[in-house]
Coordinates of C-alpha atoms in Angstrom, one line a residue:
M6 CA -330.0 -48.3 -52.9
T7 CA -331.3 -46.0 -55.6
K8 CA -330.7 -46.4 -59.3
P9 CA -328.8 -43.6 -61.0
H10 CA -330.9 -41.6 -63.4
L11 CA -330.0 -39.3 -66.3
V12 CA -331.0 -35.7 -65.9
S13 CA -331.2 -33.6 -69.0
V14 CA -330.5 -29.9 -68.9
S15 CA -331.4 -27.6 -71.8
S16 CA -330.5 -24.1 -72.5
P17 CA -332.9 -21.4 -73.6
Q18 CA -330.4 -20.4 -76.3
P19 CA -329.8 -22.6 -79.4
A20 CA -326.4 -24.2 -79.7
E21 CA -323.9 -22.3 -81.8
G22 CA -322.2 -23.9 -84.7
P23 CA -318.5 -23.6 -85.5
A24 CA -317.3 -20.1 -86.3
Q25 CA -317.3 -19.2 -90.0
K26 CA -313.9 -18.9 -91.5
S27 CA -313.3 -15.9 -93.7
H28 CA -310.5 -17.6 -95.6
P29 CA -310.8 -21.3 -96.5
N30 CA -307.9 -23.6 -95.7
P31 CA -305.8 -23.9 -98.9
F32 CA -305.0 -27.5 -97.9
D33 CA -308.6 -28.7 -97.6
G34 CA -308.4 -31.1 -100.4
R35 CA -309.5 -28.9 -103.3
G36 CA -307.0 -30.5 -105.7
R37 CA -306.7 -29.1 -109.2
G38 CA -305.9 -30.8 -112.3
R39 CA -302.7 -30.3 -114.3
E40 CA -304.3 -27.9 -116.8
A41 CA -305.8 -25.7 -114.0
H42 CA -302.4 -25.7 -112.3
R43 CA -300.7 -24.7 -115.5
R44 CA -303.2 -21.9 -116.1
A45 CA -303.0 -20.6 -112.6
H46 CA -299.2 -20.5 -112.5
G47 CA -298.6 -19.4 -116.1
W48 CA -296.6 -22.3 -117.4
R49 CA -295.9 -21.8 -121.1
V50 CA -294.7 -25.3 -121.7
D51 CA -296.5 -28.4 -120.5
P52 CA -293.8 -30.5 -118.7
L53 CA -295.5 -33.8 -119.4
P54 CA -294.1 -34.3 -123.0
Y55 CA -290.6 -33.5 -121.7
R56 CA -291.0 -36.0 -118.9
V57 CA -292.0 -38.7 -121.3
A58 CA -289.2 -37.9 -123.7
F59 CA -286.6 -37.7 -120.9
L60 CA -286.2 -41.5 -120.5
D61 CA -285.2 -41.9 -124.1
R62 CA -282.9 -38.8 -124.0
W63 CA -281.2 -39.9 -120.8
S64 CA -280.7 -43.5 -122.1
A65 CA -279.2 -42.2 -125.4
L66 CA -276.9 -39.9 -123.5
I67 CA -275.7 -42.7 -121.2
R68 CA -275.1 -45.1 -124.2
H69 CA -273.2 -42.3 -126.0
L70 CA -270.9 -41.5 -123.0
F71 CA -270.2 -45.0 -121.8
G72 CA -269.2 -48.3 -123.4
S73 CA -270.9 -50.5 -120.8
R74 CA -273.4 -50.6 -118.0
E75 CA -270.6 -51.3 -115.6
D76 CA -268.9 -48.0 -116.6
V77 CA -272.2 -46.2 -115.9
A78 CA -272.5 -47.7 -112.5
S79 CA -268.9 -46.8 -111.7
A80 CA -269.1 -43.2 -113.0
F81 CA -272.3 -42.3 -111.1
G82 CA -271.8 -44.5 -108.0
V83 CA -275.0 -46.4 -108.5
T84 CA -275.8 -50.1 -108.5
F85 CA -275.4 -52.2 -111.6
Q86 CA -279.2 -52.7 -111.7
T87 CA -279.8 -48.9 -111.7
A88 CA -277.2 -48.5 -114.5
C89 CA -279.1 -51.2 -116.5
N90 CA -282.4 -49.4 -115.9
W91 CA -280.9 -46.2 -117.2
W92 CA -279.3 -47.9 -120.2
D93 CA -282.5 -49.6 -121.1
G94 CA -284.6 -46.4 -120.5
T95 CA -286.9 -47.9 -117.9
N96 CA -286.1 -45.6 -115.0
R97 CA -285.2 -41.9 -114.5
P98 CA -282.2 -40.8 -112.5
S99 CA -282.5 -38.5 -109.5
G100 CA -281.7 -34.8 -109.8
D101 CA -278.2 -35.1 -108.4
K102 CA -277.2 -37.6 -111.0
V103 CA -278.6 -35.4 -113.8
A104 CA -276.7 -32.4 -112.4
L105 CA -273.5 -34.4 -112.3
A106 CA -273.9 -35.4 -115.9
A107 CA -274.6 -31.7 -116.9
I108 CA -271.6 -30.5 -115.1
T109 CA -269.2 -33.3 -116.2
W110 CA -270.2 -33.6 -119.8
P111 CA -271.9 -30.2 -120.7
E112 CA -271.6 -30.4 -124.5
A113 CA -273.0 -33.9 -124.8
F114 CA -275.7 -33.2 -122.1
A115 CA -276.9 -30.1 -124.0
R116 CA -276.9 -31.9 -127.3
F117 CA -279.0 -34.9 -126.0
M118 CA -281.3 -32.9 -123.7
D119 CA -282.0 -29.9 -125.9
E120 CA -283.5 -32.1 -128.7
A121 CA -286.9 -30.9 -129.8

């Protein structure tokens, strides 16, 4: 019985590399920072300060509208723990809850959310 042996075959032409792309993939991981994104998309207002202030504004609105955490939980259909988190200003609500508050109590919502 003969032993198998490896035979190498070479081509007179060099191997070709991958084809060059004329347009780089926009999802290739070239992440941009917040400032670059703002400049590229023309934001006139940086949303970060509003995001930071929103917790206090939402908490103040909730405490103004309701007498207790239980009332908050009942009005928005959330758990008591979520109502406590909103009341204490430790968590933000989801968009549907914010929209519900804006539609149901437009004057109070505008007064608390439009604060500069």
